[in-house]
Amino acid sequence: MTDDLELDAVVVGAGFSGLYALHVLRDRLGLSVRAIDRAGGVGGVWYWNRYPGARCDIESYSYSYSFSPDLQQEWRWSERFAGQPEILRYLEHVADRFDLRRDIVLDTRITSATWDDDRARWVLTTDIGDRLSARYLISGAGNLSEAATPELDGLDTFDGPVYSTARWPRGGVDFTGKRVAVIGTGSSGIQVIPHIAAQAAHLTVFQRTANYATPIGNGTLDPEFARLVKADYPNLRRRSRDNFAGLPFDLQSPSALAVSDHERSRVYQERWDQGGFRLFLDSYADLFFDEKANDTAAEFIRDRIRERVTDPATAELLCPTDHPYATKRPPLESGYYETYNRDTVELVDLRSSPIQRIIPRGIRTEGAAGTDHALDAIVLATGFDGFTGPLLRMGIRGRDGRSLREHWSDGPHTYLGLMTHGFPNLFTITGPQSPSQFYNHPLAAEDHVDWLADCISHLRERGVDRIEPSAEAEHRWGEHTDEVASGALLPRTDSWFMGSNVPGKPRALLIYLGGAPAYRRICADVAERGYQGFLFDGVPAAEGPGATV
Ligand code: NAP
């Protein structure tokens, strides 16, 4: 990159969102664009999270781009749920196939982004000393790109290596003969644990909260199934976009409490056997709103855990009882529970025996079973500073020098999860207060990019230099987001959806829970009404109330 490069748009990130944004803005709109990523390659979350066992938890034919019929037909997934190496190969293929690499700058981090209102441009600096400016700043920085490092006393005194699932070494890690700890039993921990257990001399899992993991049901992709999918792709994508979470499911019934115990168990067992998110998203709608309904699914899962874990005391520790099912994102597993039947695997319950500190030789716990756990390596599977974390670390300053960190000091404020008042021309793909993690990510990213590309075309056709939501529209979107969530069980549980996994982070709902179809409709309505709720060069873009919600 050259000094003071002037561009139409800068895209942050080269994962699913960034690659598609670069493609659309450059090749559909004809803008000058660069995508900037701090990674050494494209792939985003799939570049960094290369721990053993990492794989998508939405079926690959669905967890993939829909924008190019040719790409859909050409690409062949080998497994039902592709592993990280295959997804990374797919994204590398996309970068090559659409000739994106020539406009991607790697190994470069944006250190500041400052809005220059006079020129209506974002001025960016990077950690390698580059300075560039762009009319539009498009964040495809993702929701899972800032690892959350737990505050563990003495971590820096540990004699052995400390790994993070979110920053796994490219060459892999050999745990043969080693005594290993995994801290964290979310989706990442539950995926990596069986793999480390199969290799290490001894594995100690440090669990703070037991999780409701259900079988992923992975396997080789049946060629006949793949052929049927490809023959029906347009319809499948349409059905997906009409589904709450962007998946081609349509068997959900309204209430778990409206059917007999026998029927409910049959449905749960069938979904359990089918694998994936069927049990979570394709059984009963009231699991998300009604505690009694939720209890039926929770108890079904606890019973399966008890069947699979030989030692009853360990099984009980693995049974979640302190939060409803699916109020943390439910992990999918392969052989996770059986891992605890190995003689070489031990489960430490951090509720009764919290970590006191990390010592040079291992981890010291206190409480009833307090002891020193001797270790050669520690693996942190402790999650992410999700949604807002990557945006707040970019040093973003909007109009009048106001920092995004200040504007979001009590949680994110956005309109549609896409834009923020006081931060003109900054678009956040799958940003906070959009469906994001509750919407199949490639489709969610495509929807946002298509929307913002149409919006930018609209602005350019009319000679508008600046767009931002009005303060009122932003306020009303926040109210609407809270109102939609008010009946749901999810906000009651501490999780990264609520920002409560990061000490000091404000507790606020970070996702829109109205579902993809409702959200898509709202975004389309806003555009159709002439970008209602937005200001064009400081003037309301459309007549009427400040927002559609
Ligand atoms: P996570 O769901 O936030 O889980 C983090 C785990 O670390 C939790 O068990 C948490 O316990 C524990 N933890 C955090 N800080 C700790 C501390 N100081 N001491 C002890 N334990 C601590 O993070 P994740 O597993 O990385 O998953 C995050 C998201 O990434 C998922 O929800 C999913 O959306 C995505 N993901 C997807 C896949 C996939 O299959 N495609 C795989 C991995 C991740 P508490 O619950 O008590 O806080």
Tab-separated table of C-alpha atoms in Angstrom, residues 163-436:
chain	number	residue	atom	x	y	z
A	163	TYR	CA	-2.532	-22.144	23.524
A	164	SER	CA	-5.776	-20.450	22.555
A	165	THR	CA	-8.281	-22.260	20.340
A	166	ALA	CA	-8.902	-18.867	18.702
A	167	ARG	CA	-5.241	-18.472	17.684
A	168	TRP	CA	-4.105	-22.029	17.033
A	169	PRO	CA	-0.541	-22.475	15.683
A	170	ARG	CA	-0.482	-23.035	11.934
A	171	GLY	CA	1.699	-26.114	12.169
A	172	GLY	CA	-0.561	-27.770	14.749
A	173	VAL	CA	0.442	-29.019	18.194
A	174	ASP	CA	1.616	-32.487	19.206
A	175	PHE	CA	0.297	-33.374	22.663
A	176	THR	CA	1.650	-36.941	22.635
A	177	GLY	CA	2.806	-37.916	26.120
A	178	LYS	CA	1.781	-34.545	27.584
A	179	ARG	CA	-0.432	-33.615	30.530
A	180	VAL	CA	-2.813	-31.032	29.135
A	181	ALA	CA	-5.503	-28.741	30.555
A	182	VAL	CA	-8.445	-27.343	28.625
A	183	ILE	CA	-10.216	-24.398	30.243
A	184	GLY	CA	-13.677	-23.755	28.820
A	185	THR	CA	-16.516	-25.965	27.651
A	186	GLY	CA	-18.277	-23.849	25.024
A	187	SER	CA	-18.450	-24.822	21.330
A	188	SER	CA	-14.662	-24.573	20.888
A	189	GLY	CA	-13.808	-26.560	24.040
A	190	ILE	CA	-16.363	-29.250	23.235
A	191	GLN	CA	-14.912	-29.647	19.737
A	192	VAL	CA	-11.250	-29.766	20.769
A	193	ILE	CA	-11.510	-31.870	23.947
A	194	PRO	CA	-12.060	-35.311	22.327
A	195	HIS	CA	-9.115	-34.718	19.973
A	196	ILE	CA	-6.688	-33.706	22.708
A	197	ALA	CA	-7.915	-36.571	24.897
A	198	ALA	CA	-7.135	-39.044	22.125
A	199	GLN	CA	-3.521	-37.864	21.947
A	200	ALA	CA	-2.435	-36.598	25.362
A	201	ALA	CA	-1.131	-38.727	28.225
A	202	HIS	CA	-3.624	-36.994	30.511
A	203	LEU	CA	-6.285	-34.337	30.007
A	204	THR	CA	-7.865	-32.228	32.719
A	205	VAL	CA	-10.958	-30.291	31.683
A	206	PHE	CA	-11.753	-27.221	33.790
A	207	GLN	CA	-15.481	-26.608	33.509
A	208	ARG	CA	-17.227	-23.543	34.902
A	209	THR	CA	-20.629	-24.055	33.274
A	210	ALA	CA	-21.866	-27.361	31.891
A	211	ASN	CA	-23.347	-27.046	28.413
A	212	TYR	CA	-26.157	-28.720	26.479
A	213	ALA	CA	-24.142	-30.333	23.680
A	214	THR	CA	-26.023	-32.470	21.170
A	215	PRO	CA	-24.659	-34.738	18.420
A	216	ILE	CA	-23.468	-33.092	15.237
A	217	GLY	CA	-24.060	-36.241	13.184
A	218	ASN	CA	-21.183	-35.599	10.834
A	219	GLY	CA	-20.164	-38.016	8.092
A	220	THR	CA	-19.085	-38.206	4.500
A	221	LEU	CA	-21.446	-36.279	2.269
A	222	ASP	CA	-23.571	-38.716	0.314
A	223	PRO	CA	-23.064	-37.918	-3.417
A	224	GLU	CA	-26.724	-38.523	-4.176
A	225	PHE	CA	-27.740	-36.075	-1.428
A	226	ALA	CA	-25.226	-33.535	-2.783
A	227	ARG	CA	-26.704	-33.978	-6.284
A	228	LEU	CA	-30.233	-33.346	-4.984
A	229	VAL	CA	-29.074	-30.251	-3.105
A	230	LYS	CA	-27.389	-28.832	-6.184
A	231	ALA	CA	-30.455	-29.507	-8.328
A	232	ASP	CA	-32.627	-27.630	-5.840
A	233	TYR	CA	-30.266	-24.887	-4.631
A	234	PRO	CA	-32.411	-21.816	-5.470
A	235	ASN	CA	-35.374	-23.261	-3.626
A	236	LEU	CA	-33.212	-24.348	-0.715
A	237	ARG	CA	-31.711	-20.902	-0.329
A	238	ARG	CA	-35.142	-19.304	-0.505
A	239	ARG	CA	-36.469	-21.623	2.191
A	240	SER	CA	-33.404	-20.853	4.291
A	241	ARG	CA	-33.915	-17.115	4.042
A	242	ASP	CA	-37.539	-17.631	5.078
A	243	ASN	CA	-36.421	-19.495	8.199
A	244	PHE	CA	-35.769	-17.826	11.560
A	245	ALA	CA	-32.096	-18.828	11.605
A	246	GLY	CA	-31.437	-19.077	7.877
A	247	LEU	CA	-31.588	-22.874	7.730
A	248	PRO	CA	-33.727	-25.016	5.421
A	249	PHE	CA	-35.843	-26.364	8.299
A	250	ASP	CA	-39.617	-26.415	8.373
A	251	LEU	CA	-40.762	-29.031	10.870
A	252	GLN	CA	-41.074	-26.819	13.933
A	253	SER	CA	-44.335	-27.028	15.907
A	254	PRO	CA	-45.560	-24.214	18.117
A	255	SER	CA	-45.463	-25.774	21.561
A	256	ALA	CA	-43.667	-28.594	23.340
A	257	LEU	CA	-46.405	-28.482	25.962
A	258	ALA	CA	-49.237	-29.070	23.499
A	259	VAL	CA	-48.223	-32.646	22.704
A	260	SER	CA	-48.077	-35.885	24.715
A	261	ASP	CA	-44.887	-36.908	26.524
A	262	HIS	CA	-44.552	-39.765	24.082
A	263	GLU	CA	-44.839	-37.541	21.011
A	264	ARG	CA	-42.416	-34.987	22.450
A	265	SER	CA	-39.819	-37.654	23.206
A	266	ARG	CA	-40.241	-39.055	19.698
A	267	VAL	CA	-39.614	-35.614	18.179
A	268	TYR	CA	-36.585	-34.938	20.380
A	269	GLN	CA	-35.096	-38.370	19.663
A	270	GLU	CA	-35.624	-37.963	15.936
A	271	ARG	CA	-33.933	-34.543	15.940
A	272	TRP	CA	-31.141	-35.855	18.180
A	273	ASP	CA	-30.512	-38.680	15.716
A	274	GLN	CA	-30.591	-36.333	12.709
A	275	GLY	CA	-27.850	-34.210	14.270
A	276	GLY	CA	-27.010	-30.567	13.654
A	277	PHE	CA	-29.288	-27.870	14.994
A	278	ARG	CA	-32.517	-29.815	14.409
A	279	LEU	CA	-33.291	-30.248	18.101
A	280	PHE	CA	-32.513	-26.626	18.829
A	281	LEU	CA	-34.209	-24.965	15.858
A	282	ASP	CA	-36.627	-27.456	14.337
A	283	SER	CA	-38.596	-28.966	17.202
A	284	TYR	CA	-40.782	-26.569	19.227
A	285	ALA	CA	-40.943	-22.784	18.975
A	286	ASP	CA	-41.720	-22.197	22.649
A	287	LEU	CA	-38.401	-23.670	23.830
A	288	PHE	CA	-37.075	-20.127	23.556
A	289	PHE	CA	-39.850	-18.433	25.486
A	290	ASP	CA	-41.392	-20.824	27.959
A	291	GLU	CA	-39.344	-22.248	30.786
A	292	LYS	CA	-41.575	-25.290	31.191
A	293	ALA	CA	-41.333	-26.108	27.497
A	294	ASN	CA	-37.590	-25.550	27.643
A	295	ASP	CA	-37.311	-27.906	30.643
A	296	THR	CA	-38.631	-30.771	28.535
A	297	ALA	CA	-35.777	-30.432	26.037
A	298	ALA	CA	-33.230	-29.787	28.801
A	299	GLU	CA	-34.262	-32.936	30.646
A	300	PHE	CA	-34.181	-34.973	27.438
A	301	ILE	CA	-30.580	-33.874	26.866
A	302	ARG	CA	-29.563	-34.480	30.489
A	303	ASP	CA	-30.941	-38.039	30.214
A	304	ARG	CA	-28.815	-38.673	27.112
A	305	ILE	CA	-25.717	-37.334	28.933
A	306	ARG	CA	-26.406	-39.687	31.864
A	307	GLU	CA	-26.669	-42.608	29.419
A	308	ARG	CA	-23.341	-41.818	27.813
A	309	VAL	CA	-21.118	-41.035	30.798
A	310	THR	CA	-20.213	-44.079	32.878
A	311	ASP	CA	-19.386	-42.409	36.189
A	312	PRO	CA	-22.646	-41.003	37.651
A	313	ALA	CA	-20.896	-38.197	39.562
A	314	THR	CA	-19.100	-37.026	36.400
A	315	ALA	CA	-22.336	-37.312	34.436
A	316	GLU	CA	-24.121	-35.040	36.921
A	317	LEU	CA	-21.345	-32.456	36.667
A	318	LEU	CA	-21.755	-32.496	32.881
A	319	CYS	CA	-25.518	-31.976	33.133
A	320	PRO	CA	-26.378	-28.267	32.912
A	321	THR	CA	-28.910	-27.201	35.506
A	322	ASP	CA	-28.255	-23.484	35.952
A	323	HIS	CA	-29.598	-22.134	32.666
A	324	PRO	CA	-32.256	-23.082	30.127
A	325	TYR	CA	-31.316	-24.975	26.967
A	326	ALA	CA	-30.161	-22.786	24.036
A	327	THR	CA	-29.812	-19.618	26.089
A	328	LYS	CA	-26.091	-20.081	25.530
A	329	ARG	CA	-25.381	-21.103	21.942
A	330	PRO	CA	-25.763	-24.888	22.008
A	331	PRO	CA	-22.556	-26.680	20.986
A	332	LEU	CA	-22.601	-29.691	18.688
A	333	GLU	CA	-20.398	-32.633	19.547
A	334	SER	CA	-18.812	-35.854	18.345
A	335	GLY	CA	-17.866	-38.274	21.098
A	336	TYR	CA	-17.606	-35.454	23.645
A	337	TYR	CA	-19.381	-37.178	26.514
A	338	GLU	CA	-17.664	-40.548	25.937
A	339	THR	CA	-14.336	-38.722	26.333
A	340	TYR	CA	-15.027	-38.618	30.071
A	341	ASN	CA	-15.134	-42.446	30.168
A	342	ARG	CA	-11.386	-42.537	29.455
A	343	ASP	CA	-9.121	-43.239	32.445
A	344	THR	CA	-6.856	-40.454	31.264
A	345	VAL	CA	-9.504	-37.712	31.375
A	346	GLU	CA	-10.516	-35.825	34.483
A	347	LEU	CA	-13.240	-33.198	34.919
A	348	VAL	CA	-12.704	-30.375	37.411
A	349	ASP	CA	-15.804	-28.471	38.464
A	350	LEU	CA	-14.750	-24.846	38.847
A	351	ARG	CA	-17.928	-23.994	40.748
A	352	SER	CA	-16.851	-26.103	43.734
A	353	SER	CA	-13.093	-25.875	43.090
A	354	PRO	CA	-12.278	-22.506	41.480
A	355	ILE	CA	-8.873	-21.828	39.995
A	356	GLN	CA	-6.807	-20.094	42.661
A	357	ARG	CA	-3.885	-19.357	40.382
A	358	ILE	CA	-1.690	-20.748	37.647
A	359	ILE	CA	1.604	-21.994	39.051
A	360	PRO	CA	4.766	-22.813	37.075
A	361	ARG	CA	3.964	-26.537	37.105
A	362	GLY	CA	0.225	-26.357	36.509
A	363	ILE	CA	-3.064	-25.099	37.911
A	364	ARG	CA	-3.883	-24.732	41.604
A	365	THR	CA	-7.548	-25.050	42.525
A	366	GLU	CA	-9.153	-24.330	45.864
A	367	GLY	CA	-12.332	-25.450	47.619
A	368	ALA	CA	-13.456	-28.979	48.448
A	369	ALA	CA	-11.248	-30.699	45.860
A	370	GLY	CA	-8.508	-28.070	45.941
A	371	THR	CA	-5.206	-29.386	44.654
A	372	ASP	CA	-2.295	-28.731	42.314
A	373	HIS	CA	-2.907	-30.164	38.830
A	374	ALA	CA	0.470	-30.918	37.249
A	375	LEU	CA	0.510	-29.884	33.583
A	376	ASP	CA	2.747	-29.604	30.517
A	377	ALA	CA	0.395	-27.403	28.451
A	378	ILE	CA	-2.727	-25.278	28.887
A	379	VAL	CA	-5.370	-24.733	26.222
A	380	LEU	CA	-7.684	-21.749	26.607
A	381	ALA	CA	-11.071	-22.338	24.995
A	382	THR	CA	-12.482	-19.325	26.777
A	383	GLY	CA	-14.346	-17.609	23.980
A	384	PHE	CA	-14.446	-14.173	22.449
A	385	ASP	CA	-15.047	-10.518	23.157
A	386	GLY	CA	-17.827	-10.867	20.632
A	387	PHE	CA	-19.739	-8.445	18.425
A	388	THR	CA	-18.450	-5.134	19.787
A	389	GLY	CA	-14.882	-6.193	20.685
A	390	PRO	CA	-13.387	-6.126	17.151
A	391	LEU	CA	-15.043	-2.773	16.355
A	392	LEU	CA	-13.965	-1.125	19.588
A	393	ARG	CA	-10.348	-2.158	19.077
A	394	MET	CA	-10.138	-0.384	15.731
A	395	GLY	CA	-9.796	3.090	17.245
A	396	ILE	CA	-12.917	4.405	15.504
A	397	ARG	CA	-13.726	8.099	15.954
A	398	GLY	CA	-16.763	9.592	14.274
A	399	ARG	CA	-18.143	13.072	13.881
A	400	ASP	CA	-16.612	15.687	16.224
A	401	GLY	CA	-13.944	13.187	17.259
A	402	ARG	CA	-16.371	11.122	19.344
A	403	SER	CA	-15.063	7.618	19.907
A	404	LEU	CA	-17.193	4.560	19.256
A	405	ARG	CA	-16.067	3.255	22.649
A	406	GLU	CA	-17.638	6.309	24.285
A	407	HIS	CA	-20.853	6.076	22.248
A	408	TRP	CA	-21.161	2.392	23.166
A	409	SER	CA	-20.007	2.715	26.775
A	410	ASP	CA	-23.255	1.124	28.032
A	411	GLY	CA	-23.610	-1.322	25.124
A	412	PRO	CA	-23.996	-0.952	21.359
A	413	HIS	CA	-26.363	1.613	19.835
A	414	THR	CA	-27.126	1.034	16.179
A	415	TYR	CA	-29.841	1.293	13.599
A	416	LEU	CA	-30.588	-2.160	12.137
A	417	GLY	CA	-27.242	-3.370	13.502
A	418	LEU	CA	-25.821	-1.822	10.340
A	419	MET	CA	-24.983	1.813	11.099
A	420	THR	CA	-24.451	4.099	14.080
A	421	HIS	CA	-25.469	7.709	14.695
A	422	GLY	CA	-22.453	10.014	14.622
A	423	PHE	CA	-20.382	7.557	12.559
A	424	PRO	CA	-21.281	8.387	8.949
A	425	ASN	CA	-20.560	5.919	6.150
A	426	LEU	CA	-19.502	3.180	8.591
A	427	PHE	CA	-21.340	-0.064	7.832
A	428	THR	CA	-21.067	-3.052	10.164
A	429	ILE	CA	-21.688	-6.383	8.439
A	430	THR	CA	-23.487	-8.745	10.862
A	431	GLY	CA	-22.958	-6.058	13.474
A	432	PRO	CA	-24.330	-5.917	17.016
A	433	GLN	CA	-28.150	-5.691	17.195
A	434	SER	CA	-28.546	-7.569	13.911
A	435	PRO	CA	-29.512	-11.281	13.839
A	436	SER	CA	-25.812	-12.176	13.300
